[in-house]
Short mmCIF file of C-alpha atoms and ligand atoms in Angstrom, two decimals:
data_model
loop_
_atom_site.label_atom_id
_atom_site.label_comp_id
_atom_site.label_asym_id
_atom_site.label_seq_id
_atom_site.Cartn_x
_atom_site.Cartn_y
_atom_site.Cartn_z
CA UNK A 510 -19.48 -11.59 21.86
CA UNK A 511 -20.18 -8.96 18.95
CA UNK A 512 -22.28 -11.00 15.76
CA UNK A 513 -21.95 -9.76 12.28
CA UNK A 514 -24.39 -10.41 9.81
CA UNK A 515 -22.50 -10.30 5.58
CA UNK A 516 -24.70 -11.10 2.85
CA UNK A 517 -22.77 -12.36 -0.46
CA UNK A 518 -20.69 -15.22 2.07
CA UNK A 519 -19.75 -17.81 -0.37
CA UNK A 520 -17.14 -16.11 -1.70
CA UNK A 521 -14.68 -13.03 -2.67
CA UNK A 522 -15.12 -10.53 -0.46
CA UNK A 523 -17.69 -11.77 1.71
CA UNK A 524 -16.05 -15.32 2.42
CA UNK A 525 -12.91 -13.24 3.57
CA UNK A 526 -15.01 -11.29 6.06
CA UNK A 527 -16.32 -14.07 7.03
CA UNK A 528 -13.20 -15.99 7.85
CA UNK A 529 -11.37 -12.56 9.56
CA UNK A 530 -14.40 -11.91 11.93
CA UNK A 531 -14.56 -15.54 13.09
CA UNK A 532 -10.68 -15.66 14.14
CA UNK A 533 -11.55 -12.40 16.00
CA UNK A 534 -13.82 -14.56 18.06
CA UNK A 535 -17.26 -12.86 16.57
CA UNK A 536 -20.56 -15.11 15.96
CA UNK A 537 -20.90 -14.55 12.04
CA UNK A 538 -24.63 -14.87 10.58
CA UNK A 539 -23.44 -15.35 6.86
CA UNK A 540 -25.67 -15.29 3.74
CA UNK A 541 -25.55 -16.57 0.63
CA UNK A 542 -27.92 -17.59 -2.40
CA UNK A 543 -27.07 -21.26 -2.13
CA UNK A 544 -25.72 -22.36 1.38
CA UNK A 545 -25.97 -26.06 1.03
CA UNK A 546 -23.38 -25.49 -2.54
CA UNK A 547 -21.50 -22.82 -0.59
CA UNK A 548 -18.47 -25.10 0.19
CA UNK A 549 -15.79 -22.71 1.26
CA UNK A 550 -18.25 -21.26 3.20
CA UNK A 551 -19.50 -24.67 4.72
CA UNK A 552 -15.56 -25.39 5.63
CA UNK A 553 -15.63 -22.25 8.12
CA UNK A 554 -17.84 -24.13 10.27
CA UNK A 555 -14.25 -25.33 12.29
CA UNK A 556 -13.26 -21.81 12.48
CA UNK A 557 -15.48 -20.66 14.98
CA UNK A 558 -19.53 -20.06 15.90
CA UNK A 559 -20.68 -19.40 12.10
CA UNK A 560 -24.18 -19.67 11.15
CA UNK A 561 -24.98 -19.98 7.60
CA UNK A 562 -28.44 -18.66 5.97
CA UNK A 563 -30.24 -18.31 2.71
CA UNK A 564 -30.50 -14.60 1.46
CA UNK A 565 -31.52 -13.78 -2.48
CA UNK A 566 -31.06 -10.07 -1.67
CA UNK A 567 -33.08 -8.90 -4.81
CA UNK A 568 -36.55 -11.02 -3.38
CA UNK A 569 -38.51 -9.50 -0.76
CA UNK A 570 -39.84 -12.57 0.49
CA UNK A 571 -35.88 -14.32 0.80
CA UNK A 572 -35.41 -10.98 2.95
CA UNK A 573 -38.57 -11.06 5.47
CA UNK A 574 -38.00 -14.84 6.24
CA UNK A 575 -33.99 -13.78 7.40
CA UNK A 576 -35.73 -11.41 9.39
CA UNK A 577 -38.09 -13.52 10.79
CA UNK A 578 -35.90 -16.02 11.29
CA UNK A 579 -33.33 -13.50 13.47
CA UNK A 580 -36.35 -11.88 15.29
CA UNK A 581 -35.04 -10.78 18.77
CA UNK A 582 -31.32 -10.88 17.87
CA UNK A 583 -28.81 -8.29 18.18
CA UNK A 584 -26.84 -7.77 15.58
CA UNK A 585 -23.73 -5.17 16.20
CA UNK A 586 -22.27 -5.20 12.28
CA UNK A 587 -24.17 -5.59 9.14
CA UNK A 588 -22.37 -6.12 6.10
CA UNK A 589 -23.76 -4.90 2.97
CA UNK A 590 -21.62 -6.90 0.58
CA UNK A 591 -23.57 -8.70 -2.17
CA UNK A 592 -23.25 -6.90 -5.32
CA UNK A 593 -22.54 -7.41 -8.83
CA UNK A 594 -20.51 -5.65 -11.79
CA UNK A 595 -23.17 -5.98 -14.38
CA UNK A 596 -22.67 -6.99 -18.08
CA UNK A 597 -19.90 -5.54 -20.45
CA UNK A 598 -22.92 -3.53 -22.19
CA UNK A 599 -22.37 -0.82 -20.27
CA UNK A 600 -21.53 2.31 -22.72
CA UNK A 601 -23.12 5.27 -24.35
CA UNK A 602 -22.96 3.03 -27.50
CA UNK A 603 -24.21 -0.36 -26.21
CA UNK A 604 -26.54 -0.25 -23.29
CA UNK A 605 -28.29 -3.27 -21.80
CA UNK A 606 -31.40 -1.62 -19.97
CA UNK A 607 -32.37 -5.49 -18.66
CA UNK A 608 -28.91 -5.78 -16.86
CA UNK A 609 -28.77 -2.10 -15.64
CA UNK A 610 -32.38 -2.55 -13.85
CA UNK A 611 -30.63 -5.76 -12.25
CA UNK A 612 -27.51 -4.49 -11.04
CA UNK A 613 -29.69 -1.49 -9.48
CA UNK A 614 -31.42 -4.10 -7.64
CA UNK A 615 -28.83 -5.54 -6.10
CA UNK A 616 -26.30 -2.79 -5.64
CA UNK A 617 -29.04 -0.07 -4.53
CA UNK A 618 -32.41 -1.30 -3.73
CA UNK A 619 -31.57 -4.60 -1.51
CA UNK A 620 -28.85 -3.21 0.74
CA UNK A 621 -31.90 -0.63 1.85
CA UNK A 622 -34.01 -3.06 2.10
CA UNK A 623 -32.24 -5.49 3.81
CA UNK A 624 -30.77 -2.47 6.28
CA UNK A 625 -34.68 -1.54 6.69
CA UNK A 626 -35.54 -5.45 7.78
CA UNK A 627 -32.69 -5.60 9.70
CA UNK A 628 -32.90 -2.48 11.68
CA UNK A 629 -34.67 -4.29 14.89
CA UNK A 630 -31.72 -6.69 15.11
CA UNK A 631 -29.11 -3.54 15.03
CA UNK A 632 -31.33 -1.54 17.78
CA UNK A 633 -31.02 -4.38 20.00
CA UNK A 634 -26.93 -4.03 20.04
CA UNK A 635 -24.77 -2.02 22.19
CA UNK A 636 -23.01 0.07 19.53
CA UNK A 637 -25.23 -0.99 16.02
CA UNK A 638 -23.29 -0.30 12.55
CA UNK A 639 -24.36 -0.66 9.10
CA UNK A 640 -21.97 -1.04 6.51
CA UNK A 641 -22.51 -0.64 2.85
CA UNK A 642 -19.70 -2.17 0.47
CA UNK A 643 -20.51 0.29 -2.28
CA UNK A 644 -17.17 1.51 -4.82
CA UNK A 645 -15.30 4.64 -5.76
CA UNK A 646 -16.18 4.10 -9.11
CA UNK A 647 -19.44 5.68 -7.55
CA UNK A 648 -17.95 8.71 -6.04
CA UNK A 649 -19.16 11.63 -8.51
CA UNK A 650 -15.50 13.42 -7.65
CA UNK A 651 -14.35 10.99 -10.41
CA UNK A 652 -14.03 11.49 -13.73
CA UNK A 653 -13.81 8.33 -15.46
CA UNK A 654 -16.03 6.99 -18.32
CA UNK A 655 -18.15 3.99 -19.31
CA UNK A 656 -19.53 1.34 -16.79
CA UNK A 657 -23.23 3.16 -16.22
CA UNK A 658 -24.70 1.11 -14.52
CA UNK A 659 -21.92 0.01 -11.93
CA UNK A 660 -21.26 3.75 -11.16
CA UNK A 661 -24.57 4.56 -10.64
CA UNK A 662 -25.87 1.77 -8.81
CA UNK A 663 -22.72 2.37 -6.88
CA UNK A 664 -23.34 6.30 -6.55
CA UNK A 665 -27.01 6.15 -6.01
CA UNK A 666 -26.14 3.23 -2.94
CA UNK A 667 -23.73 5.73 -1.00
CA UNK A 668 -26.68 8.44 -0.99
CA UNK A 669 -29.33 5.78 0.38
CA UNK A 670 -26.37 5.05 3.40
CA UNK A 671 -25.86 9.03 4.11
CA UNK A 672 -29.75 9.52 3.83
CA UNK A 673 -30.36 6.48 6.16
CA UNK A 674 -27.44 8.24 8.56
CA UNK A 675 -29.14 11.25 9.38
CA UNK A 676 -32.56 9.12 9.64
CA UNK A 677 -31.00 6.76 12.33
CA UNK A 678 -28.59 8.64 13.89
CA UNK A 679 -31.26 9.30 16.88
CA UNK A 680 -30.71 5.51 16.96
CA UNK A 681 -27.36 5.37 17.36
CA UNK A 682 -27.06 3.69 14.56
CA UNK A 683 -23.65 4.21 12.53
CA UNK A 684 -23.88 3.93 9.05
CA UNK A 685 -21.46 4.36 6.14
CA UNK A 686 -20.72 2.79 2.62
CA UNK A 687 -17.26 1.98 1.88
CA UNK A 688 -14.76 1.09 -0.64
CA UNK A 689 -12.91 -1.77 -0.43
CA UNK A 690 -9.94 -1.29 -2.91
CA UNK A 691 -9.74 -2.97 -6.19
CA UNK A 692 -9.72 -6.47 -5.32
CA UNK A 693 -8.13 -9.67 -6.78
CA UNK A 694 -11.52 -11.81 -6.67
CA UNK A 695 -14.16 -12.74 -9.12
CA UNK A 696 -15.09 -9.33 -9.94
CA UNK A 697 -11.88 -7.31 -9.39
CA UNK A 698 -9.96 -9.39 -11.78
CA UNK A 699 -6.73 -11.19 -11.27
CA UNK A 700 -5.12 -7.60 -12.18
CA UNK A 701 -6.55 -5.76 -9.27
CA UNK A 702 -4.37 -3.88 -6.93
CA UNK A 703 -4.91 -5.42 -3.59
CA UNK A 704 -5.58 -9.46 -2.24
CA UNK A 705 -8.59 -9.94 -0.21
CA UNK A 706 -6.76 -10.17 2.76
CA UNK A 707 -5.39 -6.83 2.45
CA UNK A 708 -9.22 -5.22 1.85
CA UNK A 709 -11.03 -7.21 4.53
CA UNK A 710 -8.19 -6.67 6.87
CA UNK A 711 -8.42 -3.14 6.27
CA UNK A 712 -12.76 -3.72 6.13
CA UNK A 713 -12.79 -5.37 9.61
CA UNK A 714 -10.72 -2.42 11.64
CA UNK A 715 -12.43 -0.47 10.07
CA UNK A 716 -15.84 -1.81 11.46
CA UNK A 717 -14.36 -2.39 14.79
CA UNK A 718 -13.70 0.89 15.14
CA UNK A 719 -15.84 2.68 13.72
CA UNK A 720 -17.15 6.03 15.97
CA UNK A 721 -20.69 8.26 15.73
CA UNK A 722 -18.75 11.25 14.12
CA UNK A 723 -17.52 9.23 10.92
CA UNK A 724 -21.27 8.01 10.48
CA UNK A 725 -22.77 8.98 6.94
CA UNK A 726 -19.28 9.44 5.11
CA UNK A 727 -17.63 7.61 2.72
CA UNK A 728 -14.38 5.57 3.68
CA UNK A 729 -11.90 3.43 1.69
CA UNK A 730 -10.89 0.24 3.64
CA UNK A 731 -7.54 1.86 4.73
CA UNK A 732 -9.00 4.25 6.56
CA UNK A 733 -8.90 6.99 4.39
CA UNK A 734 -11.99 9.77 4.12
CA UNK A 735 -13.17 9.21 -0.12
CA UNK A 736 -14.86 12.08 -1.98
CA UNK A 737 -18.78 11.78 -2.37
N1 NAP B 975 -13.55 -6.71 -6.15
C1 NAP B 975 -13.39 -5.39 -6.29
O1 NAP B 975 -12.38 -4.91 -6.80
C2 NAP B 975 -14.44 -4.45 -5.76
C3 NAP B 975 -14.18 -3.06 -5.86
C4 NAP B 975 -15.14 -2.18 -5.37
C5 NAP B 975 -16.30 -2.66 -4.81
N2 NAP B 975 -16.54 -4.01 -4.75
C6 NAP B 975 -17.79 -4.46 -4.14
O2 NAP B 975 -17.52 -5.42 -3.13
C7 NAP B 975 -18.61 -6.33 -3.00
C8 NAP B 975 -18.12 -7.76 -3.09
O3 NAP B 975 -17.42 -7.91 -4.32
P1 NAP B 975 -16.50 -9.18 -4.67
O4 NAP B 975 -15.32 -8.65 -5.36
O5 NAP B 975 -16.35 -10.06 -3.51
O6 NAP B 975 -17.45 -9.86 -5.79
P2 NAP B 975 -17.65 -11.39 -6.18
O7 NAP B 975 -16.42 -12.17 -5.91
O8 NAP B 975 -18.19 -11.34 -7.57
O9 NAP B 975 -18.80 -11.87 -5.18
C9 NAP B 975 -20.07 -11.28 -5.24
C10 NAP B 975 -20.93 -11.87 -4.15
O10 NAP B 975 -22.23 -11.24 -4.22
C11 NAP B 975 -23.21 -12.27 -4.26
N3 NAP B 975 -24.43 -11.87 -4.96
C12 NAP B 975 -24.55 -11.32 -6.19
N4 NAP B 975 -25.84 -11.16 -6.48
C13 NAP B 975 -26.56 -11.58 -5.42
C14 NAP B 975 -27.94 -11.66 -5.13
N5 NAP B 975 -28.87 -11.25 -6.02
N6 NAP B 975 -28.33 -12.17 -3.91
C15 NAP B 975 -27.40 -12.58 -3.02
N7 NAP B 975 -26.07 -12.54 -3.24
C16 NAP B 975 -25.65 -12.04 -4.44
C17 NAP B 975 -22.51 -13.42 -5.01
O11 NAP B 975 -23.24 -14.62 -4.79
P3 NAP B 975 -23.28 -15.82 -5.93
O12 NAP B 975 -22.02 -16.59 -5.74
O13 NAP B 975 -24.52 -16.56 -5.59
O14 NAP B 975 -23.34 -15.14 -7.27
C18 NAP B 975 -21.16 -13.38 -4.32
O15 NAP B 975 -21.23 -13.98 -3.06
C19 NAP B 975 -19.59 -5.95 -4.12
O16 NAP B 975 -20.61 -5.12 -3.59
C20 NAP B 975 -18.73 -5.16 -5.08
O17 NAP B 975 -19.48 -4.26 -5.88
C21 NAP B 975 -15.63 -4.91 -5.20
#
């Protein structure tokens, strides 16, 4: 039985992941800041062999206890999902330097931090791979305006995953960010394109099938190759 560790569980994106890979019959590790108020989280417990964990992916010490605490475990997927959108001060004309620091922290920093801790668990599987949620409002193709520190946090996370792919590829590790579509959840907005079930639907096969030669590009969650 594969086991797939997603940080940000409690809800949106991460909750659906959660939900797909546990009626696929995987053991799901999933993190949040606050599992004992994560309730949709908690009601997964039916669903399958879920175990729940405490992860505040900006504090180092939050990260080395998870490790510690899955010493000696494989773990085939990791999901790089936490993330946040960062305040509306986000223009040329109104910055919030505070908020942008933050966002990089979460968005950038932590998912290489947590892949670093984690890296043990994902030598000890068959076929590891690490997967980065990161957006195409990162890709640097794209010409669109505003949002700073989103798009960079975003841009600067997809060249820590390609950097981290040619460092473990010796490893056999597979790693990649991807986009998962503009999504109808907290942060997406009720306008978004696409429900959650369509991304994570698309996020799972995508993880299930993923092969050594697409390590270290960057992938939408229908399958489709995205622009750096
Ligand atoms: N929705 C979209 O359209 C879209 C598009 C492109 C990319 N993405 C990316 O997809 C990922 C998930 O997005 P979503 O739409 O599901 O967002 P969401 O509904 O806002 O959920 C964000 C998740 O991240 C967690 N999180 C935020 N900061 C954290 C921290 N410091 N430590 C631990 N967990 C933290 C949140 O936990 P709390 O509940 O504790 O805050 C929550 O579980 C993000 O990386 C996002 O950038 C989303």
């Amino acid at each position: 039985m594969e086991t797939v560790l997603i940080t940000g569980a409690n809800r949106g994106i991460g909750l659906a992941l959660t939900e797909v890979f546990l009626a696929q019959g995987k053991r799901v590790i999933a993190t949040c800041r606050q599992p004992e108020a994560a309730s949709a989280l908690q009601a997964l417990h039916s669903q399958g062999e879920l175990t729940i964990l405490p992860l505040e992916v900006t504090a180092a010490a939050s990260i080395s206890e998870l490790a510690t605490s899955l010493q000696g475990q494989a773990i085939d997927i990791v999901f790089n999902n936490a993330g946040v959108l960062g305040g509306e001060q986000q223009s040329v004309d109104e910055m919030d330097i505070a908020d942008w620091a933050n966002v990089l922290a979460i968005n950038t920093i932590a998912p290489f931090q947590l892949s670093v801790a984690l890296k043990p668990n994902l030598l000890l599987s068959k076929r590891p791979r690490l997967i980065t949620i990161s957006s195409s409002m990162g890709s640097l193709a794209g010409t669109s305006t505003n949002m700073y520190s989103y798009r960079s946090s975003k841009a600067a996370v997809n060249k820590v995953m390609q950097v981290l792919s040619n460092e473990w590829a010796a490893d056999g590790i597979i790693v990649c960010p991807v986009h998962p579509g503009w999504v109808r959840t907290d942060m997406g907005g009720a306008d978004a394109d696409i429900s959650v079930e369509e991304s994570t639907s698309g996020l799972v096969a995508l993880a299930n099938n993923l092969t050594a030669a697409q390590s270290g590009r960057f992938w939408s969650y229908d399958g489709e190759e995205l622009p750096w």
